[in-house]
Amino acid sequence: ITGGIAAYKSAILCSRLVQAGCDVRVAMTPAATEFIGTPTLAALSGKPVATAMFDASHPLGTHIELADQIDLMIVAPATASLLSRFATGRADDLVSTLYLQVQCPVLLAPAMSAPMWSKPVVRRNVAQLREDGCHFVGPESGWLSCRVSGDGRMSEPEEIREAAESVFNR
């Protein structure tokens, strides 16, 4: 989970995935914790939430231990900052480091303002990530937290769950 207001939908997504029988492990960027608390996600997933790159409870490295036995990595919301880090290989937080470590499909659910989504650099990052093999769901057009309607709204949790199922079943 990354730091955008759409992070609240990630709690619903987590719950829906668990209810569908998925074993969910949650990793969050520091900015994500400004939008949604780790206790909520720990309760919904039934597991501790990882937020730090360096954690004594993961002696091999948090990103290495979390990446072990992952079948699908979902990033929701995937902010413009996160898309940039993934597209350029910049690993400066747990989620971007985890991305470089996983050997499974990656599903990204972008969420940002319409002006951000329309920027050429964001479009280039998305194109690069598609070329790199990442899967996308959304974004949608609709009401945004900046009090306007436009493109950039994160897909609804059920749509992300369905996209995850589709990617996983390929």
Short mmCIF file of C-alpha atoms in Angstrom, two decimals, residues 15-103:
data_model
loop_
_atom_site.label_atom_id
_atom_site.label_comp_id
_atom_site.label_asym_id
_atom_site.label_seq_id
_atom_site.Cartn_x
_atom_site.Cartn_y
_atom_site.Cartn_z
CA SER A 15 -10.70 -8.13 3.66
CA ARG A 16 -12.15 -9.37 0.35
CA LEU A 17 -8.96 -11.25 -0.51
CA VAL A 18 -8.87 -12.95 2.89
CA GLN A 19 -12.54 -13.86 2.59
CA ALA A 20 -11.75 -15.41 -0.81
CA GLY A 21 -9.19 -17.67 0.88
CA CYS A 22 -6.03 -15.73 0.04
CA ASP A 23 -3.08 -15.58 2.41
CA VAL A 24 -2.48 -11.81 2.48
CA ARG A 25 0.71 -10.15 3.66
CA VAL A 26 0.61 -6.36 3.80
CA ALA A 27 3.58 -4.06 3.20
CA MET A 28 3.23 -0.28 3.41
CA THR A 29 5.31 2.72 2.52
CA PRO A 30 5.86 5.28 5.30
CA ALA A 31 3.48 7.65 3.49
CA ALA A 32 0.75 4.98 3.45
CA THR A 33 0.73 4.95 7.25
CA GLU A 34 -0.34 8.59 7.14
CA PHE A 35 -3.59 7.53 5.46
CA ILE A 36 -4.45 4.17 7.07
CA GLY A 37 -3.25 2.50 10.24
CA THR A 38 -1.39 -0.77 10.50
CA PRO A 39 -3.72 -2.17 13.22
CA THR A 40 -6.62 -2.15 10.75
CA LEU A 41 -4.69 -4.08 8.13
CA ALA A 42 -3.19 -6.46 10.68
CA ALA A 43 -6.68 -7.30 11.95
CA LEU A 44 -8.03 -7.80 8.43
CA SER A 45 -5.09 -9.87 7.17
CA GLY A 46 -4.47 -11.74 10.41
CA LYS A 47 -0.75 -11.00 10.09
CA PRO A 48 1.69 -8.30 11.16
CA VAL A 49 2.02 -5.41 8.72
CA ALA A 50 5.49 -4.66 7.36
CA THR A 51 6.47 -1.00 7.14
CA ALA A 52 10.24 -0.92 7.61
CA MET A 53 13.05 -1.99 5.32
CA PHE A 54 15.12 -2.88 8.34
CA ASP A 55 13.34 -4.96 10.97
CA ALA A 56 15.06 -7.30 13.44
CA SER A 57 12.14 -9.75 13.13
CA HIS A 58 13.25 -10.34 9.51
CA PRO A 59 16.96 -11.21 9.85
CA LEU A 60 17.41 -11.98 6.13
CA GLY A 61 15.85 -8.65 5.19
CA THR A 62 12.19 -7.72 5.20
CA HIS A 63 11.96 -7.60 1.41
CA ILE A 64 13.60 -11.02 1.05
CA GLU A 65 11.43 -12.74 3.63
CA LEU A 66 8.19 -11.14 2.41
CA ALA A 67 8.96 -12.04 -1.22
CA ASP A 68 9.35 -15.71 -0.33
CA GLN A 69 6.40 -17.73 -1.61
CA ILE A 70 4.42 -14.75 -2.96
CA ASP A 71 2.21 -15.75 -5.87
CA LEU A 72 1.02 -12.24 -6.76
CA MET A 73 2.03 -8.74 -5.65
CA ILE A 74 -0.79 -6.18 -5.67
CA VAL A 75 -0.05 -2.49 -5.14
CA ALA A 76 -3.19 -0.51 -4.34
CA PRO A 77 -3.04 2.40 -4.48
CA ALA A 78 -0.14 2.75 -6.87
CA THR A 79 0.73 6.44 -6.71
CA ALA A 80 2.62 8.42 -9.34
CA SER A 81 5.65 8.30 -7.05
CA LEU A 82 5.46 4.52 -6.79
CA LEU A 83 5.08 4.09 -10.56
CA SER A 84 8.19 6.22 -11.03
CA ARG A 85 10.19 4.21 -8.51
CA PHE A 86 9.14 0.88 -10.04
CA ALA A 87 9.77 2.05 -13.63
CA THR A 88 13.28 3.27 -12.84
CA GLY A 89 14.28 0.56 -10.37
CA ARG A 90 14.66 3.00 -7.49
CA ALA A 91 14.39 0.99 -4.28
CA ASP A 92 14.20 3.49 -1.43
CA ASP A 93 11.37 2.03 0.65
CA LEU A 94 10.08 -1.42 1.55
CA VAL A 95 7.47 -1.64 -1.22
CA SER A 96 9.83 -0.62 -4.03
CA THR A 97 12.55 -2.93 -2.70
CA LEU A 98 10.02 -5.76 -2.45
CA TYR A 99 9.04 -5.14 -6.09
CA LEU A 100 12.62 -5.73 -7.20
CA GLN A 101 12.80 -8.91 -5.11
CA VAL A 102 9.57 -10.69 -6.10
CA GLN A 103 9.53 -13.24 -8.90
#
